[in-house]
Amino acid sequence: DPGRVYRRLLGYARPHLGMFGIGVLGMALFAATDSALAYLVKVFLGGAFVDPDPRVLWLVPVGSIVLFTLRGIGDYVSNYFPGWVGRQIIKALRAELFAHYLRLPTRYHDASASGQMLSRLTYNVELVAEATTSAVTVLIRDTLTIVGLLGMLFWFNWQLAAFALTLAPLISWLIQHINRSFRRYSARIQASMGDVTRVAKEALDAHRVIKVFNAERHEEQAFGAVNELNRHSNMQLIGAKALANPVVQLIASIGL
């Protein structure tokens, strides 16, 4: 259950809620500037082309500088402070996993590939912990942005806003389907990265044996196979990410 996993991971962020709260303020500032930008464009178009007003020629450049300064501050704060929390989570997870490895019975170490264990400690922890803060950051910042823009749209034209919302269920279903694909491909990438680490570590640890039996070609082929699987898994994830935005935008354009 992804929800249960995320709730468990968010428990690691609980000691750092203050720092994350500062990041949330930055997200709110960033989202507010999106709505303000829409309003500024409306004022500029109306005051420069529809009903020319000399005051707008001064208002727009000054407003743009102020707006993008605030936007930059919000963007920085919304990335830096959640990123700080994310690194704290990674540190805690790695420490717990390493301590767990030290206390595992010898039979477990004998039966498990050390490369896979190292991959979990170095690579998998990185991905999982980053997903914790990244998902929450995107959820909060995008939600605030959507609320602000919808409020602005209802203010400008409530009929168009109401019609646009009829597309929400379809887009929501599509995003859920894409997210499931992301999780599936990410799991494959983590497994394939473990194989890459395992094969590389075995070859490096046994370099004397490889030279004695002239097995360099065999090891190259073994590494090439797991390396190709990792590349293929990453390309599936890249393809899904590349397809997501165009499809959502196409649905939105049909509604428009």
Protein backbone atom coordinates (compact mmCIF):
# COMPACT_ATOMS: atom_id res chain seq x y z
CA ASP A 1 0.00 0.00 0.00
CA PRO A 2 1.78 3.20 -1.19
CA GLY A 3 -0.14 5.35 1.31
CA ARG A 4 1.06 3.28 4.26
CA VAL A 5 4.64 3.43 2.98
CA TYR A 6 4.52 7.21 2.60
CA ARG A 7 3.04 7.65 6.07
CA ARG A 8 5.86 5.57 7.50
CA LEU A 9 8.46 7.61 5.62
CA LEU A 10 6.88 10.88 6.71
CA GLY A 11 7.49 9.76 10.28
CA TYR A 12 11.20 10.35 9.64
CA ALA A 13 10.41 13.95 8.67
CA ARG A 14 8.41 14.67 11.85
CA PRO A 15 11.44 15.86 13.90
CA HIS A 16 12.17 18.46 11.22
CA LEU A 17 8.68 19.95 10.78
CA GLY A 18 9.98 23.46 11.57
CA MET A 19 12.41 23.45 8.66
CA PHE A 20 9.79 21.92 6.38
CA GLY A 21 7.29 24.55 7.52
CA ILE A 22 9.64 27.27 6.26
CA GLY A 23 9.68 25.42 2.93
CA VAL A 24 5.85 25.41 2.91
CA LEU A 25 5.88 29.21 3.30
CA GLY A 26 8.15 29.36 0.27
CA MET A 27 5.73 27.12 -1.64
CA ALA A 28 2.84 29.42 -0.73
CA LEU A 29 4.83 32.46 -1.93
CA PHE A 30 5.72 30.68 -5.18
CA ALA A 31 2.08 29.69 -5.76
CA ALA A 32 0.88 33.24 -5.03
CA THR A 33 3.22 34.66 -7.66
CA ASP A 34 1.69 32.36 -10.29
CA SER A 35 -1.74 33.88 -9.66
CA ALA A 36 -0.23 37.37 -9.54
CA LEU A 37 1.50 36.71 -12.86
CA ALA A 38 -1.84 35.85 -14.47
CA TYR A 39 -3.29 39.09 -13.12
CA LEU A 40 -0.26 41.08 -14.31
CA VAL A 41 -0.64 39.68 -17.84
CA LYS A 42 -4.33 40.68 -17.83
CA VAL A 43 -3.46 44.22 -16.70
CA PHE A 44 -0.69 44.48 -19.31
CA LEU A 45 -2.87 43.29 -22.20
CA GLY A 46 -5.73 45.55 -21.20
CA GLY A 47 -3.60 48.62 -20.44
CA ALA A 48 -1.25 48.31 -23.41
CA PHE A 49 -3.50 47.11 -26.26
CA VAL A 50 -7.24 47.11 -25.47
CA ASP A 51 -7.50 50.41 -23.57
CA PRO A 52 -4.02 52.04 -23.61
CA ASP A 53 -3.03 53.56 -20.27
CA PRO A 54 0.40 55.25 -19.87
CA ARG A 55 0.49 54.27 -16.18
CA VAL A 56 0.53 50.59 -17.16
CA LEU A 57 3.78 51.13 -19.06
CA TRP A 58 5.41 51.92 -15.69
CA LEU A 59 3.39 49.50 -13.58
CA VAL A 60 4.20 46.40 -15.62
CA PRO A 61 8.04 46.60 -15.62
CA VAL A 62 8.20 47.52 -11.92
CA GLY A 63 5.62 44.86 -11.07
CA SER A 64 7.53 42.28 -13.10
CA ILE A 65 10.76 42.91 -11.19
CA VAL A 66 9.01 42.71 -7.82
CA LEU A 67 6.99 39.68 -8.85
CA PHE A 68 9.94 37.66 -10.15
CA THR A 69 12.06 38.65 -7.16
CA LEU A 70 9.39 37.23 -4.84
CA ARG A 71 9.01 34.22 -7.12
CA GLY A 72 12.74 33.54 -6.96
CA ILE A 73 12.75 33.76 -3.16
CA GLY A 74 9.78 31.41 -2.95
CA ASP A 75 11.38 28.98 -5.38
CA TYR A 76 14.64 28.93 -3.41
CA VAL A 77 12.98 28.48 -0.03
CA SER A 78 10.59 25.81 -1.34
CA ASN A 79 13.52 23.78 -2.67
CA TYR A 80 16.26 24.36 -0.09
CA PHE A 81 14.44 23.66 3.16
CA PRO A 82 12.57 20.50 2.02
CA GLY A 83 15.88 19.40 0.48
CA TRP A 84 17.54 19.84 3.89
CA VAL A 85 14.83 17.70 5.45
CA GLY A 86 15.30 15.10 2.71
CA ARG A 87 19.01 14.77 3.43
CA GLN A 88 18.24 14.32 7.14
CA ILE A 89 15.85 11.50 6.24
CA ILE A 90 18.49 9.86 4.05
CA LYS A 91 21.02 10.10 6.88
CA ALA A 92 18.59 8.51 9.35
CA LEU A 93 17.56 5.72 6.99
CA ARG A 94 21.14 4.85 6.14
CA ALA A 95 22.11 4.77 9.81
CA GLU A 96 19.19 2.47 10.67
CA LEU A 97 19.83 0.18 7.71
CA PHE A 98 23.56 -0.07 8.46
CA ALA A 99 22.84 -0.87 12.11
CA HIS A 100 20.36 -3.51 10.95
CA TYR A 101 22.97 -5.07 8.65
CA LEU A 102 25.43 -5.31 11.54
CA ARG A 103 22.92 -7.27 13.62
CA LEU A 104 21.76 -9.70 10.93
CA PRO A 105 22.75 -13.35 11.44
CA THR A 106 25.72 -14.74 9.56
CA ARG A 107 23.51 -17.08 7.52
CA TYR A 108 21.72 -14.06 6.04
CA HIS A 109 25.01 -12.50 4.91
CA ASP A 110 26.10 -15.84 3.46
CA ALA A 111 22.87 -16.20 1.49
CA SER A 112 22.67 -12.59 0.27
CA ALA A 113 24.75 -10.82 -2.34
CA SER A 114 26.76 -8.04 -0.74
CA GLY A 115 26.30 -5.94 -3.88
CA GLN A 116 22.54 -5.94 -3.42
CA MET A 117 22.94 -4.94 0.21
CA LEU A 118 25.31 -2.12 -0.71
CA SER A 119 22.88 -0.92 -3.39
CA ARG A 120 20.07 -0.69 -0.84
CA LEU A 121 22.32 1.31 1.47
CA THR A 122 23.65 3.73 -1.15
CA TYR A 123 21.14 3.93 -4.01
CA ASN A 124 17.72 2.71 -2.85
CA VAL A 125 17.76 4.78 0.34
CA GLU A 126 18.57 7.87 -1.74
CA LEU A 127 15.60 7.35 -4.04
CA VAL A 128 13.11 6.45 -1.33
CA ALA A 129 14.00 9.35 0.96
CA GLU A 130 14.09 11.88 -1.87
CA ALA A 131 10.63 10.70 -2.93
CA THR A 132 9.32 11.54 0.54
CA THR A 133 10.09 15.25 0.46
CA SER A 134 9.73 15.61 -3.31
CA ALA A 135 6.22 14.16 -3.32
CA VAL A 136 5.09 16.34 -0.44
CA THR A 137 6.70 19.43 -1.99
CA VAL A 138 5.02 18.86 -5.33
CA LEU A 139 1.70 18.08 -3.66
CA ILE A 140 1.66 21.25 -1.54
CA ARG A 141 3.14 23.66 -4.10
CA ASP A 142 1.06 22.42 -7.03
CA THR A 143 -2.12 22.29 -4.94
CA LEU A 144 -1.63 25.88 -3.79
CA THR A 145 -0.87 26.94 -7.37
CA ILE A 146 -3.98 25.22 -8.71
CA VAL A 147 -6.18 26.75 -6.01
CA GLY A 148 -4.79 30.21 -6.71
CA LEU A 149 -5.16 29.93 -10.48
CA LEU A 150 -8.66 28.47 -10.20
CA GLY A 151 -9.64 31.34 -7.92
CA MET A 152 -8.27 33.78 -10.48
CA LEU A 153 -10.07 31.95 -13.30
CA PHE A 154 -13.39 31.98 -11.44
CA TRP A 155 -12.91 35.70 -10.89
CA PHE A 156 -12.28 36.30 -14.59
CA ASN A 157 -14.87 33.88 -16.01
CA TRP A 158 -16.70 31.44 -13.74
CA GLN A 159 -18.40 29.64 -16.66
CA LEU A 160 -15.08 28.75 -18.25
CA ALA A 161 -13.67 27.71 -14.87
CA ALA A 162 -16.67 25.47 -14.15
CA PHE A 163 -16.36 23.83 -17.56
CA ALA A 164 -12.61 23.29 -17.10
CA LEU A 165 -13.31 21.41 -13.86
CA THR A 166 -15.33 18.79 -15.79
CA LEU A 167 -11.98 17.52 -17.10
CA ALA A 168 -10.60 17.01 -13.58
CA PRO A 169 -11.80 13.37 -13.15
CA LEU A 170 -10.25 12.29 -16.45
CA ILE A 171 -6.95 14.01 -15.74
CA SER A 172 -6.94 12.64 -12.17
CA TRP A 173 -7.43 9.08 -13.48
CA LEU A 174 -4.64 9.57 -16.00
CA ILE A 175 -2.23 10.89 -13.35
CA GLN A 176 -3.00 7.94 -11.06
CA HIS A 177 -2.25 5.54 -13.91
CA ILE A 178 1.02 7.35 -14.65
CA ASN A 179 2.02 7.27 -10.97
CA ARG A 180 1.49 3.51 -10.84
CA SER A 181 3.77 3.19 -13.86
CA PHE A 182 6.39 5.36 -12.15
CA ARG A 183 6.38 3.13 -9.06
CA ARG A 184 6.65 -0.03 -11.16
CA TYR A 185 9.54 1.28 -13.23
CA SER A 186 11.30 2.70 -10.16
CA ALA A 187 11.17 -0.72 -8.47
CA ARG A 188 12.73 -2.29 -11.56
CA ILE A 189 15.45 0.37 -11.63
CA GLN A 190 16.32 -0.25 -7.98
CA ALA A 191 16.53 -4.01 -8.59
CA SER A 192 18.65 -3.58 -11.72
CA MET A 193 20.97 -1.14 -9.93
CA GLY A 194 21.47 -3.78 -7.24
CA ASP A 195 22.51 -6.24 -9.96
CA VAL A 196 24.96 -3.73 -11.42
CA THR A 197 26.53 -3.20 -7.99
CA ARG A 198 26.62 -6.95 -7.30
CA VAL A 199 28.35 -7.89 -10.57
CA ALA A 200 30.81 -5.01 -10.33
CA LYS A 201 31.71 -5.80 -6.70
CA GLU A 202 32.16 -9.52 -7.40
CA ALA A 203 34.48 -8.74 -10.30
CA LEU A 204 36.52 -6.21 -8.34
CA ASP A 205 36.83 -8.47 -5.30
CA ALA A 206 37.85 -11.46 -7.42
CA HIS A 207 40.17 -9.66 -9.83
CA ARG A 208 43.02 -12.11 -9.16
CA VAL A 209 40.85 -15.13 -9.96
CA ILE A 210 39.58 -13.43 -13.13
CA LYS A 211 43.13 -12.84 -14.34
CA VAL A 212 44.21 -16.42 -13.55
CA PHE A 213 41.34 -17.90 -15.62
CA ASN A 214 41.35 -15.17 -18.30
CA ALA A 215 37.69 -14.52 -17.52
CA GLU A 216 37.68 -10.83 -18.39
CA ARG A 217 35.44 -11.39 -21.42
CA HIS A 218 32.94 -13.39 -19.36
CA GLU A 219 32.76 -10.68 -16.70
CA GLU A 220 32.34 -8.00 -19.36
CA GLN A 221 29.39 -9.91 -20.79
CA ALA A 222 27.81 -10.38 -17.36
CA PHE A 223 28.22 -6.69 -16.54
CA GLY A 224 26.96 -5.70 -19.99
CA ALA A 225 23.74 -7.67 -19.44
CA VAL A 226 22.87 -6.04 -16.11
CA ASN A 227 24.02 -2.65 -17.40
CA GLU A 228 21.68 -2.94 -20.39
CA LEU A 229 18.78 -3.98 -18.13
CA ASN A 230 19.39 -0.89 -15.99
CA ARG A 231 19.46 1.34 -19.10
CA HIS A 232 16.25 -0.23 -20.42
CA SER A 233 14.45 0.23 -17.09
CA ASN A 234 15.53 3.87 -16.88
CA MET A 235 14.36 4.50 -20.45
CA GLN A 236 10.93 3.11 -19.59
CA LEU A 237 10.70 5.60 -16.72
CA ILE A 238 11.97 8.45 -18.92
CA GLY A 239 9.43 7.51 -21.61
CA ALA A 240 6.55 7.53 -19.12
CA LYS A 241 7.64 10.93 -17.76
CA ALA A 242 8.06 12.35 -21.27
CA LEU A 243 4.57 11.17 -22.28
CA ALA A 244 2.75 12.39 -19.17
CA ASN A 245 2.78 16.15 -19.77
CA PRO A 246 1.88 16.07 -23.50
CA VAL A 247 -1.10 13.78 -22.87
CA VAL A 248 -2.42 15.90 -20.00
CA GLN A 249 -1.95 19.08 -22.07
CA LEU A 250 -3.74 17.49 -25.04
CA ILE A 251 -6.74 16.63 -22.85
CA ALA A 252 -6.75 20.18 -21.49
CA SER A 253 -6.58 21.62 -25.00
CA ILE A 254 -9.56 19.51 -26.13
CA GLY A 255 -11.53 20.87 -23.19
CA LEU A 256 -10.46 24.43 -24.07
